[in-house]
């Protein structure tokens, strides 16, 4: 308020942080110079599924952009952890709960990158079973470790029944190596219901409408798998350039999957058996 000369606005100099930011192309070129020709042994859990699409695309970019020779292995969760501990695999892709379980068992893993393509799990049953309550006292399919995402989802879904069902006390639990085996058992009638992955149910529901009922979806109320890249802490400390290249490849793969939905579907059809 009042008279007087206006104070001139201060001049704004270009941000020094912006001018000092590294050029992405230069960073990639420098990393390629360091990593080209090196070999990386990478494993992912179980069979190819929705979350593992990022696994294949990420490793493709790691080879193309950084010249890394990638050796891929597909293992069930527990064998993957064992391979990481023994050094047979340098980097693994597993759920965050899988990483935590491994550390609880004495491993020294760190999650250093995220493949955030969620693979929803669901509790399903062969028709005519249509409610969770009908599973009480019946054979129910689970995977080996109830602390994994599949086991957590099964537990939480059964607790949502009325009255709640205790997965370890109120059903006849039959454990399978993975959701593929569990789903086959549900489909054949070997069990009344159990845990499955939605991608495994898609083709069944398309080929045999009404044959399988989904009793509980793995929604936000239940755990969902978000895979992480994990490795021994000492390996990450000694291989920071490789870890960075893997993260950059993961970011590129995530952008690709968001921008190229048809490409993501085509890749899924290529790598998922019976998609």
XYZ file of C-alpha atoms in Angstrom:
275
model
C 0.000 0.000 0.000
C 1.031 3.610 -0.338
C 3.295 5.414 -2.750
C 6.908 4.873 -3.587
C 8.752 3.244 -6.386
C 7.990 -0.351 -7.102
C 10.686 -2.802 -6.173
C 11.921 -4.595 -9.283
C 11.436 -8.349 -9.295
C 14.660 -10.255 -8.670
C 16.179 -11.892 -11.680
C 16.007 -15.690 -11.641
C 19.114 -17.521 -12.724
C 18.845 -20.942 -14.334
C 18.857 -23.706 -11.768
C 22.349 -24.968 -11.185
C 20.874 -28.379 -10.341
C 19.250 -28.594 -13.772
C 22.450 -27.588 -15.538
C 24.416 -30.169 -13.559
C 21.974 -33.032 -14.097
C 23.675 -35.909 -15.900
C 22.677 -36.579 -19.481
C 20.753 -39.854 -19.610
C 22.308 -40.955 -22.881
C 25.767 -40.268 -21.499
C 25.043 -42.278 -18.359
C 23.782 -45.220 -20.411
C 26.785 -45.041 -22.723
C 29.168 -44.992 -19.760
C 27.429 -47.961 -18.148
C 27.476 -49.875 -21.435
C 31.208 -49.298 -21.676
C 31.651 -50.829 -18.231
C 29.167 -53.693 -18.551
C 29.283 -54.786 -22.195
C 30.265 -58.441 -22.410
C 29.594 -59.193 -18.745
C 27.258 -62.056 -17.837
C 24.408 -61.838 -15.330
C 22.564 -64.869 -13.993
C 18.967 -63.896 -13.206
C 16.153 -65.996 -11.817
C 12.425 -65.469 -11.436
C 9.994 -67.372 -9.287
C 7.683 -70.100 -10.599
C 6.306 -70.117 -14.117
C 5.851 -67.023 -16.271
C 2.877 -64.971 -15.070
C 1.534 -61.469 -15.266
C 4.216 -59.990 -13.022
C 7.062 -61.729 -14.831
C 6.344 -59.958 -18.129
C 8.517 -57.182 -16.725
C 11.201 -59.803 -16.141
C 11.509 -60.700 -19.803
C 11.230 -57.152 -21.148
C 13.642 -55.774 -18.562
C 16.272 -58.358 -19.414
C 15.780 -57.674 -23.129
C 16.616 -54.006 -22.537
C 19.540 -54.957 -20.299
C 20.994 -56.908 -23.213
C 20.168 -54.348 -25.916
C 21.085 -51.118 -24.115
C 24.011 -52.266 -21.963
C 25.464 -55.250 -23.813
C 24.997 -57.619 -20.865
C 24.790 -61.340 -21.558
C 21.777 -62.501 -19.544
C 21.217 -66.081 -18.431
C 17.615 -66.637 -17.279
C 16.212 -69.303 -14.982
C 12.616 -69.912 -13.890
C 12.408 -71.529 -10.463
C 9.831 -71.940 -7.717
C 10.224 -69.489 -4.847
C 12.173 -71.643 -2.393
C 14.597 -73.058 -5.016
C 15.179 -69.490 -6.245
C 16.142 -68.380 -2.730
C 18.477 -71.386 -2.434
C 20.064 -70.542 -5.809
C 20.652 -66.956 -4.667
C 22.227 -68.065 -1.406
C 24.532 -70.525 -3.208
C 25.514 -67.979 -5.859
C 24.036 -69.997 -8.717
C 21.839 -66.962 -9.418
C 23.129 -63.416 -8.849
C 19.836 -61.520 -9.008
C 16.340 -62.845 -8.415
C 12.853 -61.549 -9.032
C 10.519 -62.419 -6.168
C 7.739 -60.821 -4.166
C 8.720 -58.499 -1.340
C 7.303 -60.995 1.147
C 9.517 -63.659 -0.414
C 12.531 -61.433 0.171
C 11.478 -60.870 3.785
C 10.924 -64.596 4.357
C 14.382 -65.362 2.979
C 15.968 -62.862 5.348
C 14.007 -64.301 8.265
C 15.547 -67.667 7.377
C 19.051 -66.193 7.537
C 19.683 -64.670 4.113
C 21.076 -61.165 3.655
C 19.069 -59.961 0.677
C 18.158 -56.440 -0.305
C 15.413 -55.366 -2.704
C 16.904 -52.748 -5.016
C 14.352 -52.410 -7.788
C 10.638 -52.927 -8.309
C 8.665 -54.620 -11.069
C 5.263 -53.262 -10.067
C 3.059 -55.365 -12.328
C 0.562 -56.879 -9.923
C -0.460 -60.472 -10.292
C -3.760 -60.918 -8.484
C -4.520 -64.114 -6.635
C -7.976 -65.445 -5.889
C -9.648 -68.258 -3.994
C -11.574 -70.356 -6.485
C -13.687 -73.514 -6.390
C -15.134 -75.948 -8.863
C -18.863 -75.448 -9.407
C -21.317 -75.864 -7.776
C -19.340 -74.630 -4.725
C -20.052 -70.911 -4.642
C -19.219 -69.594 -1.148
C -16.191 -69.611 1.110
C -18.266 -71.174 3.871
C -18.590 -74.371 1.790
C -14.831 -74.941 2.072
C -14.973 -75.619 5.816
C -13.677 -79.120 6.529
C -12.987 -79.781 2.822
C -9.743 -80.384 0.860
C -8.330 -76.950 -0.037
C -5.307 -76.276 -2.253
C -2.482 -74.091 -0.953
C 1.114 -73.523 -2.016
C 4.056 -74.696 0.070
C 4.712 -71.625 2.200
C 1.738 -69.915 3.825
C 3.916 -66.850 4.467
C 4.177 -66.210 0.732
C 1.662 -63.940 -1.027
C -0.444 -66.929 -2.092
C -0.691 -68.211 1.464
C -1.418 -64.750 2.853
C -4.221 -64.260 0.343
C -5.739 -67.662 1.105
C -5.582 -66.976 4.842
C -7.188 -63.527 4.607
C -9.898 -64.693 2.225
C -10.908 -67.578 4.486
C -10.983 -65.271 7.494
C -13.526 -63.132 5.615
C -16.004 -66.042 5.655
C -18.930 -65.959 8.083
C -17.972 -67.364 10.516
C -14.215 -67.010 9.789
C -12.326 -70.084 8.597
C -8.828 -70.746 9.955
C -6.671 -71.955 7.069
C -4.615 -74.216 9.338
C -7.422 -75.631 11.510
C -10.734 -75.559 9.674
C -9.870 -77.024 6.247
C -7.978 -80.053 4.971
C -4.955 -78.240 3.574
C -3.200 -79.828 0.584
C 0.017 -78.098 -0.483
C 1.203 -77.820 -4.072
C 4.406 -76.414 -5.560
C 2.712 -73.461 -7.239
C -0.661 -72.038 -8.262
C -0.513 -73.935 -11.557
C -0.658 -77.265 -9.731
C -3.254 -75.913 -7.287
C -5.460 -74.707 -10.145
C -5.215 -78.078 -11.903
C -6.322 -79.758 -8.665
C -9.316 -77.410 -8.407
C -10.245 -78.021 -12.035
C -9.995 -81.821 -11.721
C -11.960 -81.963 -8.470
C -8.989 -83.271 -6.468
C -9.756 -80.416 -4.054
C -12.964 -78.465 -3.555
C -11.260 -75.086 -3.781
C -8.029 -73.268 -3.183
C -5.642 -70.499 -4.157
C -5.123 -69.616 -7.801
C -3.736 -66.771 -9.884
C -6.207 -64.869 -12.022
C -4.102 -65.382 -15.136
C -4.381 -69.148 -14.630
C -8.172 -68.929 -14.404
C -8.662 -66.784 -17.517
C -8.352 -69.547 -20.112
C -10.369 -72.019 -18.032
C -13.227 -69.537 -17.666
C -13.082 -68.790 -21.389
C -13.053 -72.472 -22.434
C -15.443 -73.773 -19.778
C -17.839 -70.968 -18.715
C -19.380 -71.604 -15.325
C -17.023 -74.444 -14.412
C -15.069 -72.447 -11.830
C -16.409 -69.970 -9.283
C -14.194 -67.257 -7.842
C -15.040 -67.029 -4.157
C -12.679 -64.230 -3.126
C -10.656 -61.841 -5.255
C -7.194 -60.661 -4.268
C -8.323 -57.033 -4.126
C -6.740 -54.225 -2.136
C -8.032 -55.936 0.991
C -5.770 -58.903 0.286
C -2.064 -59.105 -0.562
C -1.005 -58.707 -4.172
C 2.306 -59.635 -5.662
C 4.629 -56.825 -6.631
C 7.894 -58.373 -7.691
C 11.201 -56.849 -6.669
C 14.727 -57.372 -7.875
C 16.732 -58.786 -5.007
C 20.295 -59.862 -4.420
C 22.724 -60.406 -1.591
C 23.741 -57.071 -0.050
C 27.416 -57.767 -0.701
C 26.679 -58.423 -4.380
C 24.820 -55.112 -4.725
C 27.674 -53.242 -3.036
C 30.204 -54.818 -5.378
C 28.083 -54.463 -8.543
C 26.456 -51.045 -8.308
C 26.828 -50.378 -12.043
C 25.003 -53.621 -12.925
C 22.295 -52.896 -10.338
C 21.793 -49.402 -11.791
C 21.589 -50.772 -15.336
C 18.976 -53.280 -14.213
C 16.905 -50.522 -12.570
C 17.122 -48.339 -15.697
C 16.051 -51.302 -17.829
C 13.138 -51.927 -15.455
C 11.972 -48.308 -15.747
C 12.132 -48.552 -19.530
C 10.180 -51.835 -19.472
C 7.509 -50.290 -17.214
C 7.112 -47.324 -19.556
C 6.917 -49.676 -22.527
C 4.184 -51.787 -20.937
C 2.157 -48.673 -20.125
C 2.501 -47.183 -23.596
C 2.221 -50.403 -25.604
C -0.680 -52.455 -24.260
C -0.873 -54.658 -27.338
C 2.839 -55.331 -27.168
C 2.436 -56.341 -23.517
C -0.373 -58.742 -24.484
C 1.680 -60.185 -27.354
C 4.648 -60.752 -25.030
C 2.355 -62.414 -22.499
C 1.069 -64.786 -25.171
C 4.643 -65.587 -26.152
C 5.989 -66.388 -22.672
C 2.959 -67.632 -20.715
C 2.119 -71.221 -21.468
C -1.574 -71.691 -22.192
C -2.317 -67.952 -21.932
